Short mmCIF file of C-alpha atoms in Angstrom, two decimals:
data_model
loop_
_atom_site.label_atom_id
_atom_site.label_comp_id
_atom_site.label_asym_id
_atom_site.label_seq_id
_atom_site.Cartn_x
_atom_site.Cartn_y
_atom_site.Cartn_z
CA MET X 263 -150.31 -6.99 67.37
CA ALA X 264 -146.96 -8.43 66.31
CA TRP X 265 -147.48 -7.01 62.83
CA LEU X 266 -147.17 -3.51 64.31
CA GLN X 267 -143.57 -4.33 65.24
CA ASN X 268 -142.67 -5.07 61.62
CA ARG X 269 -140.43 -2.31 60.28
CA GLY X 270 -141.61 -2.73 56.69
CA PHE X 271 -145.24 -2.37 57.75
CA ARG X 272 -144.47 0.79 59.73
CA TYR X 273 -142.70 2.35 56.75
CA ALA X 274 -145.60 1.40 54.46
CA LEU X 275 -148.05 2.88 56.96
CA LEU X 276 -146.02 6.09 57.18
CA ILE X 277 -145.89 6.40 53.39
CA GLY X 278 -149.64 5.80 53.18
CA VAL X 279 -150.35 8.49 55.77
CA VAL X 280 -148.08 10.97 53.95
CA VAL X 281 -149.74 10.24 50.59
CA ALA X 282 -153.22 10.60 52.12
CA ALA X 283 -152.22 13.88 53.77
CA LEU X 284 -150.81 15.25 50.51
CA TYR X 285 -153.97 14.25 48.64
CA PHE X 286 -156.11 15.97 51.27
CA LEU X 287 -153.99 19.11 50.99
CA TYR X 288 -154.47 18.99 47.22
CA LEU X 289 -158.24 18.87 47.66
CA VAL X 290 -158.19 21.95 49.93
CA ARG X 291 -155.41 23.72 48.01
CA GLU X 292 -157.33 27.00 47.96
CA VAL X 293 -157.01 27.11 51.76
CA VAL X 294 -153.43 25.86 51.61
CA TYR X 295 -152.51 28.93 49.54
CA SER X 296 -153.45 31.12 52.49
CA PHE X 297 -151.24 29.07 54.82
CA LEU X 298 -148.48 29.17 52.21
CA ALA X 299 -148.70 32.97 52.08
CA ALA X 300 -148.63 33.05 55.90
CA GLY X 301 -145.56 30.83 55.96
CA ILE X 302 -143.74 33.02 53.43
CA LEU X 303 -144.65 36.17 55.37
CA ALA X 304 -143.53 34.62 58.67
CA TYR X 305 -140.30 33.45 57.08
CA ILE X 306 -139.53 36.96 55.83
CA LEU X 307 -140.41 38.78 59.06
CA TYR X 308 -139.03 36.30 61.60
CA ARG X 309 -135.45 37.59 61.34
CA PRO X 310 -136.35 41.23 62.08
CA ALA X 311 -138.55 40.05 64.97
CA LEU X 312 -135.71 37.92 66.37
CA TRP X 313 -133.29 40.84 65.98
CA MET X 314 -135.62 43.10 67.99
CA GLU X 315 -136.19 40.39 70.59
CA ARG X 316 -132.44 40.11 71.20
CA ARG X 317 -132.41 43.84 71.93
CA GLY X 318 -134.96 43.70 74.71
CA PHE X 319 -138.35 43.60 72.98
CA GLN X 320 -140.85 40.91 73.83
CA ARG X 321 -141.56 38.81 70.75
CA VAL X 322 -145.24 39.72 70.57
CA TRP X 323 -144.48 43.44 70.73
CA ALA X 324 -141.65 43.05 68.25
CA ILE X 325 -143.98 41.38 65.73
CA LEU X 326 -146.69 44.00 66.24
CA LEU X 327 -144.15 46.80 65.84
CA ILE X 328 -142.91 45.25 62.58
CA TYR X 329 -146.50 45.04 61.34
CA LEU X 330 -147.00 48.70 62.25
CA ILE X 331 -143.82 49.72 60.41
CA LEU X 332 -144.94 47.73 57.35
CA LEU X 333 -148.36 49.39 57.42
CA ILE X 334 -146.72 52.82 57.59
CA ILE X 335 -144.36 51.99 54.70
CA ILE X 336 -147.10 50.50 52.52
CA GLY X 337 -149.49 53.32 53.37
CA SER X 338 -146.86 55.93 52.52
CA MET X 339 -146.05 54.24 49.21
CA LEU X 340 -149.74 54.09 48.30
CA TRP X 341 -150.29 57.67 49.43
CA PHE X 342 -147.54 59.01 47.19
CA SER X 343 -147.84 56.62 44.23
CA ILE X 344 -151.58 56.01 43.78
CA PRO X 345 -152.51 59.59 42.79
CA GLY X 346 -149.96 59.58 39.95
CA LEU X 347 -150.90 56.08 38.85
CA MET X 348 -154.62 56.89 38.97
CA THR X 349 -154.02 60.00 36.89
CA GLU X 350 -152.21 57.95 34.26
CA LEU X 351 -154.87 55.20 34.35
CA ASN X 352 -157.72 57.71 34.02
CA HIS X 353 -155.94 59.45 31.16
CA LEU X 354 -155.32 56.10 29.51
CA ALA X 355 -158.96 55.06 29.93
CA ALA X 356 -160.10 58.34 28.38
CA LEU X 357 -157.84 57.76 25.37
CA LEU X 358 -158.75 54.10 24.81
CA PRO X 359 -161.27 54.93 22.04
CA GLU X 360 -158.60 57.01 20.28
CA TYR X 361 -156.07 54.17 20.62
CA GLN X 362 -158.60 51.75 19.17
CA MET X 363 -159.08 54.05 16.18
CA ARG X 364 -155.30 54.22 15.71
CA LEU X 365 -155.06 50.44 15.75
CA GLU X 366 -157.79 50.27 13.15
CA GLY X 367 -155.90 52.90 11.12
CA VAL X 368 -152.75 50.79 11.26
CA SER X 369 -154.77 47.84 10.04
CA ARG X 370 -156.20 49.90 7.15
CA GLN X 371 -152.71 51.09 6.20
CA PHE X 372 -151.58 47.50 5.83
CA ASP X 373 -154.73 46.70 3.88
CA GLY X 374 -154.07 49.61 1.49
CA MET X 375 -150.52 48.60 0.63
CA GLN X 376 -149.93 47.16 -2.81
CA LEU X 377 -148.48 43.84 -1.80
CA PRO X 378 -148.55 40.45 -3.46
CA GLY X 379 -151.77 38.63 -2.70
CA ARG X 380 -150.28 36.03 -0.40
CA LEU X 381 -148.12 38.54 1.48
CA ASN X 382 -151.07 40.91 1.83
CA ASP X 383 -153.15 38.12 3.39
CA ILE X 384 -150.35 37.21 5.79
CA THR X 385 -149.93 40.86 6.83
CA ALA X 386 -153.67 41.25 7.42
CA GLN X 387 -153.75 38.08 9.50
CA PHE X 388 -150.74 39.21 11.54
CA THR X 389 -152.25 42.64 12.23
CA GLY X 390 -155.59 41.14 13.23
CA ARG X 391 -153.96 38.60 15.51
CA LEU X 392 -151.82 41.30 17.11
CA GLU X 393 -154.90 43.37 17.93
CA ASP X 394 -156.73 40.32 19.27
CA ASN X 395 -153.75 39.28 21.40
CA ILE X 396 -153.41 42.74 22.93
CA TYR X 397 -157.10 42.89 23.85
CA ARG X 398 -157.09 39.31 25.14
CA ALA X 399 -154.01 40.01 27.26
CA LEU X 400 -155.72 43.03 28.81
CA GLU X 401 -158.88 41.00 29.42
CA ARG X 402 -156.88 38.21 31.06
CA MET X 403 -155.06 40.68 33.28
CA GLY X 404 -158.42 42.05 34.38
CA ALA X 405 -159.79 38.56 34.99
CA SER X 406 -156.69 37.62 37.00
CA LEU X 407 -157.09 40.74 39.12
CA TYR X 408 -160.76 39.89 39.67
CA ASN X 409 -159.91 36.34 40.73
CA LEU X 410 -157.24 37.66 43.08
CA LEU X 411 -159.74 40.02 44.68
CA GLY X 412 -162.18 37.13 44.95
CA LYS X 413 -159.63 35.24 47.05
CA ALA X 414 -158.73 38.28 49.12
CA ILE X 415 -160.57 36.87 52.15
CA LEU X 416 -157.99 34.07 52.30
CA ILE X 417 -155.11 36.51 51.89
CA VAL X 418 -156.43 38.69 54.73
CA PHE X 419 -155.91 35.84 57.19
CA ALA X 420 -152.27 35.37 56.15
CA PRO X 421 -150.85 38.10 58.45
CA ILE X 422 -152.88 36.72 61.35
CA MET X 423 -151.59 33.19 60.84
CA ALA X 424 -148.07 34.52 60.28
CA PHE X 425 -148.30 36.27 63.66
CA TYR X 426 -149.04 33.00 65.46
CA ILE X 427 -146.34 31.14 63.51
CA MET X 428 -143.70 33.68 64.55
CA ARG X 429 -144.94 33.89 68.11
CA ASP X 430 -144.89 30.12 68.65
CA TRP X 431 -141.99 29.26 66.33
CA ASP X 432 -139.71 27.97 69.11
CA HIS X 433 -142.44 25.64 70.34
CA ILE X 434 -143.26 24.49 66.79
CA LYS X 435 -139.58 23.77 66.13
CA GLN X 436 -139.18 21.86 69.40
CA VAL X 437 -142.27 19.72 68.84
CA THR X 438 -141.13 18.90 65.30
CA ALA X 439 -137.61 18.03 66.49
CA ASN X 440 -138.99 15.58 69.06
CA PHE X 441 -140.14 13.32 66.23
CA PHE X 442 -136.50 12.60 65.29
CA PRO X 443 -133.52 11.08 67.12
CA PRO X 444 -130.62 13.39 68.13
CA VAL X 445 -128.38 12.40 65.18
CA THR X 446 -131.15 13.10 62.69
CA ARG X 447 -131.87 16.43 64.37
CA ARG X 448 -128.31 17.58 63.77
CA GLU X 449 -128.47 16.53 60.12
CA LEU X 450 -131.81 18.27 59.65
CA GLY X 451 -130.45 21.38 61.35
CA SER X 452 -127.54 21.52 58.92
CA LEU X 453 -129.88 21.00 55.97
CA MET X 454 -132.25 23.73 57.16
CA VAL X 455 -129.37 26.19 57.47
CA ASN X 456 -128.27 25.49 53.89
CA ILE X 457 -131.83 25.69 52.54
CA ASP X 458 -132.49 28.89 54.48
CA THR X 459 -129.37 30.49 53.00
CA VAL X 460 -130.35 29.56 49.44
CA ILE X 461 -133.94 30.78 49.83
CA MET X 462 -132.89 34.10 51.35
CA GLU X 463 -130.36 34.72 48.61
CA TYR X 464 -132.94 33.81 45.97
CA GLY X 465 -135.59 36.11 47.43
CA LYS X 466 -133.28 39.11 47.78
CA GLY X 467 -131.83 38.55 44.33
CA TYR X 468 -135.24 38.20 42.69
CA LEU X 469 -136.56 41.42 44.19
CA MET X 470 -133.41 43.21 43.06
CA ILE X 471 -133.79 41.84 39.51
CA SER X 472 -137.46 42.86 39.41
CA ALA X 473 -136.62 46.41 40.48
CA LEU X 474 -133.79 46.70 37.95
CA VAL X 475 -135.90 45.35 35.08
CA GLY X 476 -138.81 47.65 35.94
CA LEU X 477 -136.45 50.62 36.08
CA MET X 478 -134.89 49.73 32.71
CA ILE X 479 -138.29 49.23 31.03
CA GLY X 480 -139.65 52.50 32.42
CA THR X 481 -136.49 54.35 31.38
CA ALA X 482 -136.68 52.87 27.88
CA ALA X 483 -140.34 53.88 27.52
CA TYR X 484 -139.55 57.41 28.72
CA SER X 485 -136.56 57.71 26.36
CA ILE X 486 -138.58 56.53 23.37
CA GLY X 487 -141.39 58.92 24.22
CA ILE X 488 -144.11 56.37 25.00
CA PRO X 489 -146.81 57.73 27.32
CA TYR X 490 -147.21 56.43 30.89
CA PRO X 491 -143.60 55.29 31.45
CA VAL X 492 -144.14 54.95 35.22
CA LEU X 493 -147.06 52.59 34.69
CA ILE X 494 -145.17 50.64 32.03
CA GLY X 495 -142.12 50.28 34.28
CA LEU X 496 -144.26 49.20 37.23
CA ILE X 497 -146.05 46.55 35.16
CA GLY X 498 -142.73 45.38 33.74
CA GLY X 499 -141.19 45.05 37.19
CA LEU X 500 -144.20 43.22 38.61
CA GLY X 501 -144.30 40.96 35.57
CA GLU X 502 -140.68 40.02 36.22
CA LEU X 503 -141.82 38.50 39.53
CA VAL X 504 -143.58 35.79 37.52
CA PRO X 505 -140.84 33.32 36.57
CA PHE X 506 -140.47 32.17 32.96
CA PHE X 507 -143.48 34.13 31.62
CA GLY X 508 -142.64 37.43 33.34
CA PRO X 509 -140.90 39.18 30.42
CA PHE X 510 -143.80 38.34 28.09
CA LEU X 511 -146.45 39.54 30.56
CA GLY X 512 -144.53 42.71 31.33
CA GLY X 513 -143.80 43.48 27.68
CA ILE X 514 -147.34 43.24 26.26
CA PRO X 515 -148.62 46.55 27.74
CA ALA X 516 -145.44 48.39 26.71
CA VAL X 517 -145.56 47.25 23.08
CA GLY X 518 -149.34 47.69 22.92
CA LEU X 519 -149.21 51.30 24.12
CA ALA X 520 -146.26 52.02 21.83
CA LEU X 521 -148.16 50.60 18.85
CA THR X 522 -151.08 52.95 19.46
CA HIS X 523 -148.59 55.84 19.54
CA SER X 524 -146.67 54.95 16.37
CA GLN X 525 -145.33 51.90 14.58
CA ASN X 526 -141.74 53.08 14.93
CA ASP X 527 -142.13 53.50 18.70
CA ALA X 528 -143.54 49.98 18.92
CA LEU X 529 -140.52 48.65 17.04
CA TYR X 530 -138.11 50.61 19.25
CA MET X 531 -139.87 49.39 22.40
CA LEU X 532 -139.79 45.79 21.19
CA VAL X 533 -136.05 46.06 20.50
CA ALA X 534 -135.52 47.64 23.92
CA LEU X 535 -137.44 44.80 25.61
CA VAL X 536 -135.36 42.20 23.76
CA VAL X 537 -132.13 43.94 24.81
CA ILE X 538 -133.33 44.26 28.42
CA GLN X 539 -134.32 40.59 28.47
CA GLN X 540 -130.93 39.55 27.12
CA VAL X 541 -129.12 41.68 29.69
CA GLU X 542 -131.32 40.28 32.46
CA SER X 543 -130.93 36.66 31.35
CA ASN X 544 -127.22 36.65 30.48
CA ILE X 545 -125.72 39.20 32.87
CA ILE X 546 -127.97 40.17 35.78
CA THR X 547 -129.63 36.87 36.70
CA PRO X 548 -126.52 34.65 36.46
CA ARG X 549 -124.58 37.03 38.68
CA ILE X 550 -127.30 37.63 41.26
CA ILE X 551 -129.09 34.27 41.43
CA GLY X 552 -127.41 31.64 39.27
CA GLU X 553 -124.15 31.41 41.15
CA ARG X 554 -125.86 31.37 44.55
CA VAL X 555 -128.70 28.93 43.85
CA GLY X 556 -126.73 26.72 41.47
CA ILE X 557 -129.56 25.16 39.44
CA HIS X 558 -128.97 23.95 35.88
CA PRO X 559 -131.17 25.80 33.33
CA LEU X 560 -132.84 22.58 32.11
CA PHE X 561 -133.79 21.58 35.64
CA LEU X 562 -134.95 25.13 36.28
CA VAL X 563 -137.29 25.09 33.26
CA PHE X 564 -138.66 21.69 34.28
CA ALA X 565 -139.29 22.92 37.83
CA LEU X 566 -141.12 26.02 36.57
CA LEU X 567 -143.30 24.05 34.16
CA ALA X 568 -144.11 21.43 36.79
CA GLY X 569 -144.88 24.07 39.43
CA GLY X 570 -147.13 26.00 37.06
CA LYS X 571 -148.96 22.83 36.06
CA LEU X 572 -149.56 21.68 39.63
CA MET X 573 -150.20 24.98 41.45
CA GLY X 574 -150.58 27.68 38.80
CA PHE X 575 -149.22 31.11 39.76
CA TRP X 576 -148.18 29.99 43.25
CA GLY X 577 -146.34 27.05 41.73
CA LEU X 578 -144.32 29.40 39.53
CA LEU X 579 -143.37 31.46 42.56
CA VAL X 580 -142.17 28.57 44.74
CA ALA X 581 -140.75 26.34 41.99
CA VAL X 582 -137.18 27.68 42.04
CA PRO X 583 -136.63 27.79 45.83
CA LEU X 584 -138.31 24.39 46.15
CA ALA X 585 -136.09 22.97 43.41
CA ALA X 586 -133.01 24.43 45.13
CA SER X 587 -134.11 22.89 48.42
CA LEU X 588 -134.64 19.49 46.79
CA LYS X 589 -131.19 19.74 45.24
CA ILE X 590 -129.63 20.35 48.66
CA VAL X 591 -131.55 17.43 50.20
CA GLY X 592 -130.72 15.15 47.27
CA THR X 593 -127.02 16.03 47.43
CA HIS X 594 -126.99 15.36 51.18
CA LEU X 595 -128.68 11.97 50.78
CA TYR X 596 -126.34 11.00 47.94
CA LEU X 597 -123.22 11.87 49.93
CA LYS X 598 -124.57 10.01 52.94
CA LEU X 599 -125.27 6.95 50.79
CA VAL X 600 -121.78 7.05 49.25
CA GLN X 601 -120.12 7.41 52.65
CA SER X 602 -122.08 4.49 54.05
#
């Protein structure tokens, strides 16, 4: 058994075990998503639970009380918002045939214009593609919602797993720390503090940006006179939560509804979306997130594309905080190597 004492063999064995574990997690990634959601939920709620525990609550009761408060908040939001949203959705569904006729009328107007042959063909193709893209976008949104509901059983278990993670977090942290020598524990502790700070700042900033963008889109739709501004603003804000593709996803319904109302309104809404996107990209995001996370735009785009390729929607959500964490770890290792 002398070969077990060889350091190179032990490192190779460790790397092999890690690679095998990662491959196994990739095979069961649908289940991993549920654990990922549980980890994110536990990460968000652990601080309030710890705050309540320091003020005399037992941790279990603190967690349950936080869950109860969240249920009350979510229930209240649904109670007050769903009736208005359902009214707008029902009204929109009732008017869909009329909107389809208006789209066809817009197409016929372009067809009736006396334009040069080539330009007329290009205009007809553009109008047809625009209609197809709007309908396909709506179909994809419906399919995505259906797939999300199909995976709801995994999401339901996330709060349960998050409860056990928060309840046993001290034990989990202690068991994990025992795998490392004291010096490494201190280094890891410092790294975790830095990573935790970056992730918290990113999360708070992203929610703030989403709310601001949704408010601006809804206000623009209301000012232009487009119907269903609340629904448009809500979709725009939720779309902003999807990195990189968020503005496109949030803008399709707004422009589509505006186009069925009038061509001028569609143009005004498109200009408003471009202005909002420029303000968000050049003013809001750099001030709220860019300075705190400190990721170069090229690296950010690469991280988003890689995350979307590997994990789809979930990859887009975790790409930026994961990239920021890797940057912190890489900087720490580089400084340690230089100092040695």
